[in-house]
Amino acid sequence: MSSTNVARRIGFSSSIICLLAAVVLLTTTLSLAQAPGLAWTTNIGAQAFAVDVQSNIFALHGGSVVRITAGGSVLETNAFCPIPAAYAQRDSAGSYYFTGSFDGTQNFGGITLVGGWSNGFSGFSWTPGYPTCFLAKYDANGILQWVTSFGKQAYVNKATDLMFLDDGSLVAAYANNQFDAIRNFSTSGSNRWQILIGDNDLTPPVGQIRVANAGGGNAFFLIEDPTSSNLRRGWFDTNGNSGFLSLPQIFWTGTGTNAKPAICDSTGAAFIGREISGGTLVISKYLKAGGVAWTMAFNFP
């Protein structure tokens, strides 16, 4: 994975601002022990999710897409999804896919869904406070193509990642306080399969399962072990088979604020980002076989 691909999925946030630091790393392929350099930053409060053939960068801000030049200048902002999204992707045709959570009756731009606890008992039909996840597709002009909802009833569901597999289908990762899950959708929005991880009511929600395409029909996931707070890596494929890898766990105490699994890449390496005091973003690369390849820090005002 190039440093650009790593960077465009690691965000930096604080109580005041969100800085798009990910996409600014140099695109040169680096040795395992060499940390990438910082090319530029821009303060737009968004998370980068795609790069086109002209090296324009696409970033998500709520339900809007911000297009940025390779040099860091904002070209345009387009509002697509009326419901704030947590993650987004863009395909080769310029269509956009958004995932996030919603509660109650929501219009996604022509299709209305009801999120939350909608199959209750004892005479009631809906209860607020238990959001459902959604996945929506919009064309390049912002016209809704389809939208679907998913998640477990009577639980708080949270979208944690979104990516394409080699066969063109989409994988949406999400979590609730019963399990973490990876769900696969066709490009027409139909659910093909789901993988449940940690299906146990006694297991606290991890809330941050991340996924990465490994190529050849395979992919990795990165998840926190609730018994140790270490990070574990696993695999899955386009058919919905999965398992944990026999790899060293990544020790991560969660010190500092906003500590969380960032991403894993196509080699099984993990990139972890956290914000520490004084407005500093620290990013570390952990090798698949164990050990830290590099750590770098960015200081922001």
Short mmCIF file of C-alpha atoms in Angstrom, two decimals:
data_model
loop_
_atom_site.label_atom_id
_atom_site.label_comp_id
_atom_site.label_asym_id
_atom_site.label_seq_id
_atom_site.Cartn_x
_atom_site.Cartn_y
_atom_site.Cartn_z
CA MET A 1 0.00 0.00 0.00
CA SER A 2 1.40 3.39 -0.95
CA SER A 3 1.73 6.09 1.66
CA THR A 4 -1.09 8.01 -0.03
CA ASN A 5 -3.48 5.09 0.40
CA VAL A 6 -2.48 4.79 4.02
CA ALA A 7 -2.86 8.46 4.64
CA ARG A 8 -6.19 9.07 3.01
CA ARG A 9 -7.91 6.87 5.58
CA ILE A 10 -6.35 8.24 8.76
CA GLY A 11 -8.02 11.34 10.11
CA PHE A 12 -7.13 13.75 12.89
CA SER A 13 -9.73 15.34 15.12
CA SER A 14 -10.01 17.41 18.26
CA SER A 15 -12.81 19.18 20.09
CA ILE A 16 -12.22 22.24 17.92
CA ILE A 17 -11.24 21.13 14.44
CA CYS A 18 -10.79 18.14 12.17
CA LEU A 19 -7.73 18.21 9.98
CA LEU A 20 -7.39 16.18 6.83
CA ALA A 21 -3.83 14.99 7.32
CA ALA A 22 -4.09 11.58 5.71
CA VAL A 23 -3.93 12.45 2.04
CA VAL A 24 -0.91 14.64 2.37
CA LEU A 25 1.76 11.97 2.64
CA LEU A 26 4.21 11.60 -0.19
CA THR A 27 3.29 9.02 -2.83
CA THR A 28 6.78 7.56 -3.13
CA THR A 29 6.94 3.88 -2.20
CA LEU A 30 8.95 3.66 1.00
CA SER A 31 11.04 1.00 2.70
CA LEU A 32 9.50 -0.76 5.68
CA ALA A 33 11.51 1.25 8.19
CA GLN A 34 11.14 4.63 6.50
CA ALA A 35 8.30 6.87 7.61
CA PRO A 36 6.60 8.97 4.90
CA GLY A 37 6.95 12.73 4.87
CA LEU A 38 4.26 15.36 5.15
CA ALA A 39 3.48 17.18 1.90
CA TRP A 40 0.62 19.49 2.98
CA THR A 41 -2.42 19.82 5.21
CA THR A 42 -5.73 21.56 4.77
CA ASN A 43 -8.25 22.38 7.48
CA ILE A 44 -11.62 21.38 6.03
CA GLY A 45 -13.00 19.16 8.79
CA ALA A 46 -13.35 16.14 6.49
CA GLN A 47 -12.14 12.57 5.99
CA ALA A 48 -10.54 11.60 2.67
CA PHE A 49 -11.83 8.43 1.02
CA ALA A 50 -10.87 8.37 -2.68
CA VAL A 51 -8.38 9.64 -5.28
CA ASP A 52 -9.15 9.83 -9.02
CA VAL A 53 -6.84 9.46 -12.03
CA GLN A 54 -6.10 13.21 -11.97
CA SER A 55 -4.94 12.84 -8.33
CA ASN A 56 -7.93 14.84 -7.10
CA ILE A 57 -8.86 13.86 -3.57
CA PHE A 58 -12.42 13.25 -2.39
CA ALA A 59 -13.25 13.85 1.26
CA LEU A 60 -16.40 13.23 3.30
CA HIS A 61 -17.97 15.92 5.46
CA GLY A 62 -21.29 14.70 6.83
CA GLY A 63 -23.24 13.84 3.70
CA SER A 64 -21.22 16.17 1.45
CA VAL A 65 -18.24 15.40 -0.77
CA VAL A 66 -15.34 17.87 -0.93
CA ARG A 67 -13.08 17.63 -4.00
CA ILE A 68 -9.49 18.76 -3.46
CA THR A 69 -6.60 19.11 -5.91
CA ALA A 70 -3.37 17.16 -5.51
CA GLY A 71 -1.85 20.38 -4.19
CA GLY A 72 -4.41 20.80 -1.42
CA SER A 73 -6.78 23.41 -2.88
CA VAL A 74 -10.53 22.89 -2.49
CA LEU A 75 -12.26 22.70 -5.88
CA GLU A 76 -15.89 22.17 -4.91
CA THR A 77 -18.26 20.82 -2.29
CA ASN A 78 -21.39 18.88 -3.26
CA ALA A 79 -24.15 17.77 -0.90
CA PHE A 80 -25.22 14.23 -1.79
CA CYS A 81 -26.54 12.26 1.17
CA PRO A 82 -29.05 14.20 3.35
CA ILE A 83 -28.20 11.95 6.31
CA PRO A 84 -24.73 12.49 7.85
CA ALA A 85 -22.47 9.59 6.86
CA ALA A 86 -19.49 8.10 8.68
CA TYR A 87 -17.68 6.61 5.66
CA ALA A 88 -17.84 6.86 1.89
CA GLN A 89 -16.45 5.32 -1.29
CA ARG A 90 -16.41 6.31 -4.96
CA ASP A 91 -16.43 3.90 -7.92
CA SER A 92 -14.86 4.26 -11.37
CA ALA A 93 -18.11 5.65 -12.81
CA GLY A 94 -18.10 8.50 -10.30
CA SER A 95 -20.94 7.14 -8.16
CA TYR A 96 -20.77 7.59 -4.40
CA TYR A 97 -21.58 5.17 -1.60
CA PHE A 98 -22.27 6.32 1.96
CA THR A 99 -22.68 4.41 5.19
CA GLY A 100 -23.58 5.61 8.67
CA SER A 101 -26.34 5.33 11.27
CA PHE A 102 -29.83 6.82 11.47
CA ASP A 103 -32.82 6.72 13.78
CA GLY A 104 -36.49 7.24 13.01
CA THR A 105 -38.06 8.09 9.64
CA GLN A 106 -35.52 9.52 7.18
CA ASN A 107 -35.78 10.47 3.50
CA PHE A 108 -32.56 9.67 1.65
CA GLY A 109 -33.56 11.58 -1.48
CA GLY A 110 -36.64 9.78 -2.78
CA ILE A 111 -36.61 6.64 -0.65
CA THR A 112 -37.74 6.77 2.97
CA LEU A 113 -36.55 4.27 5.58
CA VAL A 114 -37.33 3.84 9.26
CA GLY A 115 -34.30 3.28 11.46
CA GLY A 116 -34.14 2.14 15.05
CA TRP A 117 -36.05 -0.40 17.08
CA SER A 118 -39.00 -0.98 14.77
CA ASN A 119 -40.19 -4.49 15.67
CA GLY A 120 -40.88 -4.06 19.36
CA PHE A 121 -43.33 -5.92 21.55
CA SER A 122 -46.04 -5.15 24.13
CA GLY A 123 -48.04 -3.01 21.76
CA PHE A 124 -45.46 -0.53 20.49
CA SER A 125 -43.93 -0.44 17.00
CA TRP A 126 -40.94 1.87 17.32
CA THR A 127 -38.64 3.11 20.08
CA PRO A 128 -35.97 5.84 19.60
CA GLY A 129 -32.36 5.56 20.69
CA TYR A 130 -31.39 2.37 18.84
CA PRO A 131 -29.99 3.59 15.50
CA THR A 132 -29.75 1.39 12.42
CA CYS A 133 -26.96 1.45 9.83
CA PHE A 134 -27.55 2.43 6.20
CA LEU A 135 -25.77 2.04 2.88
CA ALA A 136 -26.79 4.39 0.06
CA LYS A 137 -25.64 4.86 -3.53
CA TYR A 138 -25.83 8.18 -5.41
CA ASP A 139 -24.76 8.76 -9.01
CA ALA A 140 -22.22 11.40 -10.02
CA ASN A 141 -25.01 14.00 -10.15
CA GLY A 142 -26.17 13.23 -6.62
CA ILE A 143 -29.31 11.27 -7.61
CA LEU A 144 -30.17 8.46 -5.20
CA GLN A 145 -29.92 5.03 -6.87
CA TRP A 146 -30.76 2.85 -3.88
CA VAL A 147 -30.51 2.70 -0.11
CA THR A 148 -30.74 -0.19 2.34
CA SER A 149 -30.61 -0.53 6.11
CA PHE A 150 -28.95 -3.15 8.30
CA GLY A 151 -28.09 -3.86 11.92
CA LYS A 152 -29.56 -5.66 14.91
CA GLN A 153 -32.90 -4.62 16.35
CA ALA A 154 -32.91 -3.11 19.86
CA TYR A 155 -29.16 -2.41 19.74
CA VAL A 156 -27.14 0.72 19.02
CA ASN A 157 -25.55 0.05 15.62
CA LYS A 158 -22.51 2.02 14.44
CA ALA A 159 -20.90 1.96 10.97
CA THR A 160 -17.11 1.61 11.23
CA ASP A 161 -15.78 1.18 7.67
CA LEU A 162 -16.65 0.80 3.98
CA MET A 163 -14.64 -0.60 1.05
CA PHE A 164 -14.81 -2.40 -2.31
CA LEU A 165 -13.80 -6.02 -2.84
CA ASP A 166 -12.15 -7.27 -6.04
CA ASP A 167 -15.47 -8.48 -7.46
CA GLY A 168 -16.90 -4.94 -7.26
CA SER A 169 -19.12 -5.64 -4.27
CA LEU A 170 -19.05 -3.50 -1.13
CA VAL A 171 -18.14 -4.43 2.42
CA ALA A 172 -19.65 -2.42 5.26
CA ALA A 173 -18.21 -3.00 8.74
CA TYR A 174 -20.30 -2.15 11.79
CA ALA A 175 -20.59 -2.80 15.51
CA ASN A 176 -23.12 -2.91 18.31
CA ASN A 177 -22.99 -4.08 21.91
CA GLN A 178 -23.52 -7.71 20.93
CA PHE A 179 -21.10 -8.23 18.05
CA ASP A 180 -18.89 -6.67 15.40
CA ALA A 181 -19.83 -7.55 11.85
CA ILE A 182 -18.75 -7.42 8.22
CA ARG A 183 -21.61 -7.30 5.72
CA ASN A 184 -21.28 -7.69 1.95
CA PHE A 185 -23.54 -5.96 -0.58
CA SER A 186 -23.82 -6.22 -4.34
CA THR A 187 -23.57 -3.06 -6.45
CA SER A 188 -27.38 -3.10 -6.63
CA GLY A 189 -27.66 -2.99 -2.84
CA SER A 190 -28.68 -6.58 -2.09
CA ASN A 191 -27.12 -8.28 0.94
CA ARG A 192 -24.99 -11.28 -0.04
CA TRP A 193 -23.52 -12.42 3.31
CA GLN A 194 -22.59 -11.32 6.80
CA ILE A 195 -19.76 -12.32 9.15
CA LEU A 196 -20.34 -11.95 12.89
CA ILE A 197 -17.30 -11.52 15.13
CA GLY A 198 -17.59 -11.82 18.91
CA ASP A 199 -21.25 -12.91 18.90
CA ASN A 200 -21.65 -12.84 22.68
CA ASP A 201 -23.88 -10.64 24.82
CA LEU A 202 -21.13 -10.48 27.45
CA THR A 203 -18.61 -9.07 24.99
CA PRO A 204 -18.54 -5.24 25.00
CA PRO A 205 -18.78 -3.54 21.62
CA VAL A 206 -15.46 -2.87 19.99
CA GLY A 207 -16.97 -0.22 17.78
CA GLN A 208 -14.03 0.17 15.45
CA ILE A 209 -13.57 -2.88 13.22
CA ARG A 210 -11.68 -1.86 10.07
CA VAL A 211 -11.23 -3.66 6.76
CA ALA A 212 -8.68 -3.68 3.91
CA ASN A 213 -8.63 -5.33 0.48
CA ALA A 214 -5.72 -7.78 0.16
CA GLY A 215 -6.36 -8.63 -3.50
CA GLY A 216 -7.04 -12.01 -5.04
CA GLY A 217 -10.49 -12.17 -3.50
CA ASN A 218 -9.15 -11.83 0.04
CA ALA A 219 -9.25 -9.09 2.66
CA PHE A 220 -8.09 -8.31 6.19
CA PHE A 221 -9.91 -6.97 9.22
CA LEU A 222 -8.48 -5.26 12.29
CA ILE A 223 -10.31 -5.45 15.61
CA GLU A 224 -9.68 -4.86 19.30
CA ASP A 225 -9.61 -7.88 21.62
CA PRO A 226 -11.97 -6.88 24.47
CA THR A 227 -10.13 -9.14 26.93
CA SER A 228 -6.73 -7.51 26.45
CA SER A 229 -7.31 -4.22 24.57
CA ASN A 230 -4.75 -5.48 22.05
CA LEU A 231 -5.44 -5.40 18.32
CA ARG A 232 -6.02 -8.63 16.42
CA ARG A 233 -5.98 -9.20 12.68
CA GLY A 234 -8.15 -11.58 10.72
CA TRP A 235 -9.03 -12.44 7.13
CA PHE A 236 -12.13 -12.91 5.01
CA ASP A 237 -12.87 -13.53 1.34
CA THR A 238 -15.49 -12.68 -1.27
CA ASN A 239 -17.50 -15.79 -0.32
CA GLY A 240 -17.88 -14.80 3.33
CA ASN A 241 -15.33 -17.20 4.80
CA SER A 242 -13.27 -15.75 7.64
CA GLY A 243 -10.95 -16.41 10.56
CA PHE A 244 -8.35 -14.86 12.83
CA LEU A 245 -4.70 -14.86 11.72
CA SER A 246 -1.96 -16.43 13.83
CA LEU A 247 -0.12 -13.14 14.14
CA PRO A 248 1.29 -11.27 17.13
CA GLN A 249 -1.31 -9.05 18.74
CA ILE A 250 -0.57 -5.34 18.61
CA PHE A 251 -0.23 -3.90 22.08
CA TRP A 252 -2.25 -0.70 22.21
CA THR A 253 -3.07 0.81 25.57
CA GLY A 254 -5.21 3.61 24.17
CA THR A 255 -3.21 6.33 25.91
CA GLY A 256 -3.97 9.81 24.67
CA THR A 257 -7.28 10.93 23.24
CA ASN A 258 -9.00 9.52 20.17
CA ALA A 259 -6.88 6.35 20.27
CA LYS A 260 -8.32 3.74 17.91
CA PRO A 261 -7.42 1.19 15.23
CA ALA A 262 -6.77 3.17 12.07
CA ILE A 263 -6.41 0.77 9.14
CA CYS A 264 -4.74 -2.40 7.99
CA ASP A 265 -3.29 -2.65 4.50
CA SER A 266 -3.07 -5.27 1.77
CA THR A 267 -0.03 -6.88 3.42
CA GLY A 268 -1.65 -7.27 6.84
CA ALA A 269 0.31 -4.40 8.37
CA ALA A 270 -1.60 -2.08 10.69
CA PHE A 271 -1.50 1.71 10.84
CA ILE A 272 -2.62 3.19 14.15
CA GLY A 273 -3.39 6.85 14.71
CA ARG A 274 -3.99 8.73 17.94
CA GLU A 275 -4.17 12.30 19.08
CA ILE A 276 -2.14 13.29 22.13
CA SER A 277 -2.06 16.47 24.15
CA GLY A 278 -0.90 19.69 22.54
CA GLY A 279 -2.52 19.05 19.16
CA THR A 280 -0.18 16.27 18.03
CA LEU A 281 -1.19 13.38 15.76
CA VAL A 282 0.93 10.23 16.13
CA ILE A 283 0.81 7.50 13.46
CA SER A 284 2.60 4.16 13.83
CA LYS A 285 3.04 1.28 11.39
CA TYR A 286 2.99 -2.24 12.86
CA LEU A 287 4.35 -5.03 10.66
CA LYS A 288 2.36 -8.19 9.96
CA ALA A 289 5.01 -10.36 11.62
CA GLY A 290 5.20 -8.09 14.65
CA GLY A 291 7.19 -5.03 15.64
CA VAL A 292 6.91 -1.35 14.83
CA ALA A 293 8.25 -0.25 11.44
CA TRP A 294 8.03 3.47 12.17
CA THR A 295 6.27 6.14 14.18
CA MET A 296 5.81 9.75 13.15
CA ALA A 297 4.20 12.77 14.76
CA PHE A 298 2.48 15.79 13.21
CA ASN A 299 2.07 18.98 15.21
CA PHE A 300 -0.86 21.25 14.43
CA PRO A 301 -1.81 24.60 15.94
#
